[in-house]
Amino acid sequence: MQRLRVEYSRGEPVQYLSHLDMIRLFERAIQRAEIPIAYSEGFNPHPKLAFGPPLAVGLLSDQEFLDITLGQTMDPEQLCRQLGRQMPGGIVLKGAAAVPDGVPALMAVIERATYHVRVPVAGERLDAQIRSFLEQTEIRVRREGKKGPEDREIRSGIHKLTGGVVPEGIELRMEVRNDNDGSVRPDEVVGAFLTFVGMPVGGGATVRRTGLLARRGNELVSPLELF
Amino acid sequence: MLRQLLQEQVLRRVTKPARYLGTEWNSVHKPWESVKVRMAFAFPDIYEVGMSHLGLQILYGLVNDQEDFLMERVFAPWVDMEEEMRTRGIPLFSLESGVPAGDFDIIGFTLQYEMSYTNILNMLDLGGIPLLAAERREQDPLVIGGGPCAFNPEPLTDFFDLFVIGEGEEVILELLAAVAKAKEGGRPDRRQLLHMLAQIPGVYVPSFYKMSYLPGGAVAGIEKTEADAPDRIRRRVMGDLETSYFPERPIVPFIEIIHDRIMLEVARGCTRGCRFCQAGVIYRPVRERSPEQLRSQAEQLVKSTGHSEISLTSLSTADYSEVEKLTRSLLDRFGPDRINVSLPSLRVDAFSVDLARELQRVRKGGLTFAPEAGTQRLRDVINKGVTEADLMAAVTAAFEAGWSNLKLYFMIGLPTETYEDLDGIAHLAREVANLGTRIRRGKAGRGVNITVSTSSFVPKPWTPFQWEGFEPMDSLREKQRFLQSRLRDKRISYNWHEAELSFLEAAMARGDRRLGPVLRAAWSKGCKFDGWAEHFRFSKWAEAFAEVGLNPGDYAYRRLEYDERLPWDHIDTGVNKSFLRNEHQRALEGVRTGDCRVERCPGCGVCSNLGVEPVVVHGGSDAAAQG
């Protein structure tokens, strides 16, 4: 058994796939690429794939991770090449590395995600606005949950927020909580910010996940730097 | 530009945006300018339904394998997407190039079921293409149709330039080549082009024929108005599946579709001769593929798709002569790679269950059997060669193998049906439940669960029952209530299809050209996705009929006379009308007709009329005898 951690990015137009679609896509690509993947035990064995935190429908991403457990060893570069040839347009495998035994699963160590969000609104004095936005001790948003709308506090999950003016409008760059117990969604931060500064909240934002951060002792590092 | 608009503004606002991407694995993106003729394959339902259709994959592969042609896909957008498109003025577009449907040379609609007709009109309208063939301009695409409903295309003739009768892979390249030639030779006008295309066998140009009607609704006559149009349009059929085109690289959808697996077509056609079944007639004769070819196709498909399930498809897969050998060899080959093999439907016998047991190591889900009628008498009438003993053997095998959820499928409103036959349904259901309780007693798992499902018999053209009427809706509802009361048992649940939908299906199935305006009226009242319970509005349809001054009952309920002209008499499936009439007579006498695979030829006429013969791979009689 060998575990390989694959890094990939997701662009247009496959940004519109759901997490389940992504799982299916990788399972089929692995099958086509004849990667010697390992299967779980039991009556209904399934291929051993472990993804990082799901990427919502519509989001682009520069950096996603996936652990593939193999039944026999394989050179990570070779896997990348072989699997890369089976990827539909928009998904680029950026690299792979063998994961030593004992390294925890992606979902167990990833704590934060970083996003760049471009919003087509005119903005100025962003720095000052962001500063006062972050001075709030709590920021409440409503999220449509499975059991109806829920009220959530997101201020404590916003670790960094900066912004700037770009040709399409403004860009907000954030580092937010993203772990098993709860995540702050980039659109919630943007919505709350726009409401706070009195700008219209409409659709049309482009959201790009730029990275994922995992815990290593006292620091947060890329999931590739854990081993 | 359209793609960019979708990408940046539209797709983020709709449900399941991945329906509209068009970049799935194995999708074909040819440079628009690199080909001579461009055709859109249009499926008048949503992506998940259309992508589950094997015919699409076959024609898509075949056309795109040609240097001079391209084919792209068009589906009915779901209602939220349609709203976005209409608001923004986005026309119906092809998935691959994001090109407006109206820019193609040809739009080919597949006509799989009658209740998709309003979606066709809606799609033409969304594409900015004039609904009426007569109003199309030179730059508009040819709108063509094919598939099972093309065997009585009359209700659709207002909207179509031509229909292809029979197997599309036989005709499509001839059609595209003719259009290419016409374009090269300085594009003749529409009418000239239609004259050229009408010379291709199997092509029906409805505007070259005139219908007249008798008072009371029957057809008086079908007259051709153009000397060079054929008197009857004969179905195109492939002599042999073995040498036919096979798509090696089918598209692999991103999202989950209805049939999300490899479809390995083991045979076309069916020899059972059920008297209600249209597919059993229009796909004659049976043509099986050899196990060797199927194994190599499975190999290619697994490699090119990465699917983890192979479904052996055909009208009646358990009848495939080498089904046991084939499934066993596929299991041996692909089992270690964790690829499952499955059967889409089971015959009602122990043999089929044994096969299913072998295929499914884990008994998830249930098994479905279709005895179709509740008594032996009625099963003989419909020529469903199933006995109560067959059914009991099948369900015994299923319960013993560990299944506890079984579904039994019946039709109500069949010709000659009485309440005794309905009692028969209840009796069978209870017998099955009792048997299950006995066998499953003390075994692991939950209790026995039998679902009885009834649909309403719809008389279809080209079947021995084409002359029969649809049972009045009130009487169907009465029968449904009766069954409901007779099936009160906590182990049995009963569900039924709404009579209204079947009633309209019956009206359309045997309809004529006078229904064109009704379809149009129904569509303009907002009817679409009629096959979807949440969208079906019977009252709108009733209004549409009333507006046009027609009574749907005149189409659905009327028993037709043997000697009257039928709206589809100018279509020729190769099956003799005299055979169908004879079969109808035998039905009324309760006399069975044998399976032409194992018994003597019942003389339907297809083989001699079309110059084909059944293709059955070796070992045929053995396998059938086991059934």
PDB file of C-alpha atoms in Angstrom, chain B residues 333-451:
ATOM      1  CA  ARG B 333     -12.694 -10.757 -17.104  1.00  0.00           C
ATOM      2  CA  PHE B 334     -13.909  -7.644 -15.279  1.00  0.00           C
ATOM      3  CA  GLY B 335     -14.785  -8.873 -11.795  1.00  0.00           C
ATOM      4  CA  PRO B 336     -11.182  -8.593 -10.590  1.00  0.00           C
ATOM      5  CA  ASP B 337     -11.183  -4.971 -11.805  1.00  0.00           C
ATOM      6  CA  ARG B 338     -14.345  -4.396  -9.744  1.00  0.00           C
ATOM      7  CA  ILE B 339     -16.501  -3.725 -12.747  1.00  0.00           C
ATOM      8  CA  ASN B 340     -20.053  -4.987 -12.353  1.00  0.00           C
ATOM      9  CA  VAL B 341     -22.196  -6.556 -15.012  1.00  0.00           C
ATOM     10  CA  SER B 342     -25.932  -5.933 -14.885  1.00  0.00           C
ATOM     11  CA  LEU B 343     -29.159  -6.738 -16.691  1.00  0.00           C
ATOM     12  CA  PRO B 344     -31.626  -3.912 -17.251  1.00  0.00           C
ATOM     13  CA  SER B 345     -34.676  -6.154 -17.080  1.00  0.00           C
ATOM     14  CA  LEU B 346     -35.458  -9.694 -16.099  1.00  0.00           C
ATOM     15  CA  ARG B 347     -37.577 -12.261 -17.819  1.00  0.00           C
ATOM     16  CA  VAL B 348     -40.131 -13.876 -15.519  1.00  0.00           C
ATOM     17  CA  ASP B 349     -38.360 -17.155 -14.856  1.00  0.00           C
ATOM     18  CA  ALA B 350     -35.903 -18.789 -12.503  1.00  0.00           C
ATOM     19  CA  PHE B 351     -33.186 -18.751 -15.130  1.00  0.00           C
ATOM     20  CA  SER B 352     -33.178 -14.947 -15.168  1.00  0.00           C
ATOM     21  CA  VAL B 353     -33.066 -14.763 -11.390  1.00  0.00           C
ATOM     22  CA  ASP B 354     -30.140 -17.154 -11.252  1.00  0.00           C
ATOM     23  CA  LEU B 355     -28.393 -14.936 -13.709  1.00  0.00           C
ATOM     24  CA  ALA B 356     -29.155 -11.835 -11.682  1.00  0.00           C
ATOM     25  CA  ARG B 357     -27.926 -13.567  -8.540  1.00  0.00           C
ATOM     26  CA  GLU B 358     -24.667 -14.393 -10.176  1.00  0.00           C
ATOM     27  CA  LEU B 359     -24.259 -10.783 -11.258  1.00  0.00           C
ATOM     28  CA  GLN B 360     -25.157  -9.117  -8.019  1.00  0.00           C
ATOM     29  CA  ARG B 361     -23.040 -10.186  -5.133  1.00  0.00           C
ATOM     30  CA  VAL B 362     -24.746  -7.726  -2.849  1.00  0.00           C
ATOM     31  CA  ARG B 363     -28.557  -7.846  -2.875  1.00  0.00           C
ATOM     32  CA  LYS B 364     -29.144  -4.178  -2.874  1.00  0.00           C
ATOM     33  CA  GLY B 365     -32.300  -2.806  -4.339  1.00  0.00           C
ATOM     34  CA  GLY B 366     -35.064  -4.983  -5.631  1.00  0.00           C
ATOM     35  CA  LEU B 367     -35.984  -7.057  -8.622  1.00  0.00           C
ATOM     36  CA  THR B 368     -38.749  -6.269 -11.055  1.00  0.00           C
ATOM     37  CA  PHE B 369     -40.869  -8.771 -12.921  1.00  0.00           C
ATOM     38  CA  ALA B 370     -43.497  -7.965 -15.504  1.00  0.00           C
ATOM     39  CA  PRO B 371     -46.211 -10.606 -15.756  1.00  0.00           C
ATOM     40  CA  GLU B 372     -48.303  -7.787 -17.356  1.00  0.00           C
ATOM     41  CA  ALA B 373     -51.666  -9.481 -16.656  1.00  0.00           C
ATOM     42  CA  GLY B 374     -53.245 -11.274 -13.721  1.00  0.00           C
ATOM     43  CA  THR B 375     -54.691 -14.402 -15.311  1.00  0.00           C
ATOM     44  CA  GLN B 376     -53.448 -16.992 -17.730  1.00  0.00           C
ATOM     45  CA  ARG B 377     -56.376 -16.210 -20.006  1.00  0.00           C
ATOM     46  CA  LEU B 378     -55.393 -12.565 -20.331  1.00  0.00           C
ATOM     47  CA  ARG B 379     -51.700 -13.349 -20.601  1.00  0.00           C
ATOM     48  CA  ASP B 380     -52.584 -15.568 -23.531  1.00  0.00           C
ATOM     49  CA  VAL B 381     -54.596 -12.746 -25.060  1.00  0.00           C
ATOM     50  CA  ILE B 382     -51.603 -10.421 -24.950  1.00  0.00           C
ATOM     51  CA  ASN B 383     -49.261 -13.251 -25.879  1.00  0.00           C
ATOM     52  CA  LYS B 384     -47.102 -12.765 -22.839  1.00  0.00           C
ATOM     53  CA  GLY B 385     -45.633 -16.240 -22.607  1.00  0.00           C
ATOM     54  CA  VAL B 386     -45.473 -16.345 -18.831  1.00  0.00           C
ATOM     55  CA  THR B 387     -47.291 -18.769 -16.549  1.00  0.00           C
ATOM     56  CA  GLU B 388     -48.055 -18.520 -12.865  1.00  0.00           C
ATOM     57  CA  ALA B 389     -45.576 -21.364 -12.398  1.00  0.00           C
ATOM     58  CA  ASP B 390     -42.879 -19.276 -14.136  1.00  0.00           C
ATOM     59  CA  LEU B 391     -43.587 -16.370 -11.851  1.00  0.00           C
ATOM     60  CA  MET B 392     -43.556 -18.494  -8.716  1.00  0.00           C
ATOM     61  CA  ALA B 393     -40.319 -20.141  -9.764  1.00  0.00           C
ATOM     62  CA  ALA B 394     -38.799 -16.748 -10.404  1.00  0.00           C
ATOM     63  CA  VAL B 395     -39.828 -15.211  -7.108  1.00  0.00           C
ATOM     64  CA  THR B 396     -38.885 -18.346  -5.184  1.00  0.00           C
ATOM     65  CA  ALA B 397     -35.416 -18.111  -6.648  1.00  0.00           C
ATOM     66  CA  ALA B 398     -35.298 -14.421  -5.811  1.00  0.00           C
ATOM     67  CA  PHE B 399     -36.378 -14.854  -2.173  1.00  0.00           C
ATOM     68  CA  GLU B 400     -34.005 -17.756  -1.735  1.00  0.00           C
ATOM     69  CA  ALA B 401     -31.162 -15.729  -3.147  1.00  0.00           C
ATOM     70  CA  GLY B 402     -31.762 -13.058  -0.533  1.00  0.00           C
ATOM     71  CA  TRP B 403     -33.965 -10.502  -2.216  1.00  0.00           C
ATOM     72  CA  SER B 404     -36.927  -9.329  -0.195  1.00  0.00           C
ATOM     73  CA  ASN B 405     -38.091  -6.357  -2.261  1.00  0.00           C
ATOM     74  CA  LEU B 406     -39.862  -7.375  -5.423  1.00  0.00           C
ATOM     75  CA  LYS B 407     -41.800  -5.291  -7.863  1.00  0.00           C
ATOM     76  CA  LEU B 408     -44.538  -6.715 -10.050  1.00  0.00           C
ATOM     77  CA  TYR B 409     -45.543  -4.781 -13.073  1.00  0.00           C
ATOM     78  CA  PHE B 410     -48.979  -5.107 -14.722  1.00  0.00           C
ATOM     79  CA  MET B 411     -51.094  -3.324 -17.270  1.00  0.00           C
ATOM     80  CA  ILE B 412     -54.754  -2.567 -16.741  1.00  0.00           C
ATOM     81  CA  GLY B 413     -57.278  -1.704 -19.411  1.00  0.00           C
ATOM     82  CA  LEU B 414     -56.038  -4.480 -21.683  1.00  0.00           C
ATOM     83  CA  PRO B 415     -58.406  -5.754 -24.392  1.00  0.00           C
ATOM     84  CA  THR B 416     -60.970  -8.258 -23.031  1.00  0.00           C
ATOM     85  CA  GLU B 417     -59.996  -7.511 -19.420  1.00  0.00           C
ATOM     86  CA  THR B 418     -62.556  -8.240 -16.717  1.00  0.00           C
ATOM     87  CA  TYR B 419     -62.528  -7.866 -12.944  1.00  0.00           C
ATOM     88  CA  GLU B 420     -61.538 -11.495 -12.763  1.00  0.00           C
ATOM     89  CA  ASP B 421     -58.216 -10.494 -14.307  1.00  0.00           C
ATOM     90  CA  LEU B 422     -57.798  -7.768 -11.712  1.00  0.00           C
ATOM     91  CA  ASP B 423     -58.547 -10.281  -8.995  1.00  0.00           C
ATOM     92  CA  GLY B 424     -55.819 -12.320 -10.632  1.00  0.00           C
ATOM     93  CA  ILE B 425     -53.355  -9.477 -10.043  1.00  0.00           C
ATOM     94  CA  ALA B 426     -54.306  -9.316  -6.373  1.00  0.00           C
ATOM     95  CA  HIS B 427     -54.104 -13.089  -6.113  1.00  0.00           C
ATOM     96  CA  LEU B 428     -50.629 -13.205  -7.644  1.00  0.00           C
ATOM     97  CA  ALA B 429     -49.390 -10.421  -5.418  1.00  0.00           C
ATOM     98  CA  ARG B 430     -50.629 -12.197  -2.312  1.00  0.00           C
ATOM     99  CA  GLU B 431     -49.229 -15.547  -3.418  1.00  0.00           C
ATOM    100  CA  VAL B 432     -45.866 -13.913  -3.973  1.00  0.00           C
ATOM    101  CA  ALA B 433     -46.006 -12.202  -0.586  1.00  0.00           C
ATOM    102  CA  ASN B 434     -46.955 -15.456   1.156  1.00  0.00           C
ATOM    103  CA  LEU B 435     -44.186 -17.313  -0.567  1.00  0.00           C
ATOM    104  CA  GLY B 436     -41.743 -14.623   0.439  1.00  0.00           C
ATOM    105  CA  THR B 437     -42.866 -14.635   4.051  1.00  0.00           C
ATOM    106  CA  ARG B 438     -42.409 -18.398   4.144  1.00  0.00           C
ATOM    107  CA  ILE B 439     -38.979 -18.411   2.545  1.00  0.00           C
ATOM    108  CA  ARG B 440     -37.608 -15.355   4.287  1.00  0.00           C
ATOM    109  CA  ARG B 441     -38.841 -16.424   7.744  1.00  0.00           C
ATOM    110  CA  GLY B 442     -35.975 -16.576  10.184  1.00  0.00           C
ATOM    111  CA  LYS B 443     -33.545 -15.128   7.677  1.00  0.00           C
ATOM    112  CA  ALA B 444     -31.630 -11.930   8.142  1.00  0.00           C
ATOM    113  CA  GLY B 445     -32.988  -8.690   6.774  1.00  0.00           C
ATOM    114  CA  ARG B 446     -36.266  -6.939   6.810  1.00  0.00           C
ATOM    115  CA  GLY B 447     -39.631  -8.408   5.908  1.00  0.00           C
ATOM    116  CA  VAL B 448     -40.993  -9.065   2.475  1.00  0.00           C
ATOM    117  CA  ASN B 449     -42.000  -6.025   0.478  1.00  0.00           C
ATOM    118  CA  ILE B 450     -43.981  -6.420  -2.729  1.00  0.00           C
ATOM    119  CA  THR B 451     -44.731  -3.424  -4.899  1.00  0.00           C
TER     120      THR B 451
END
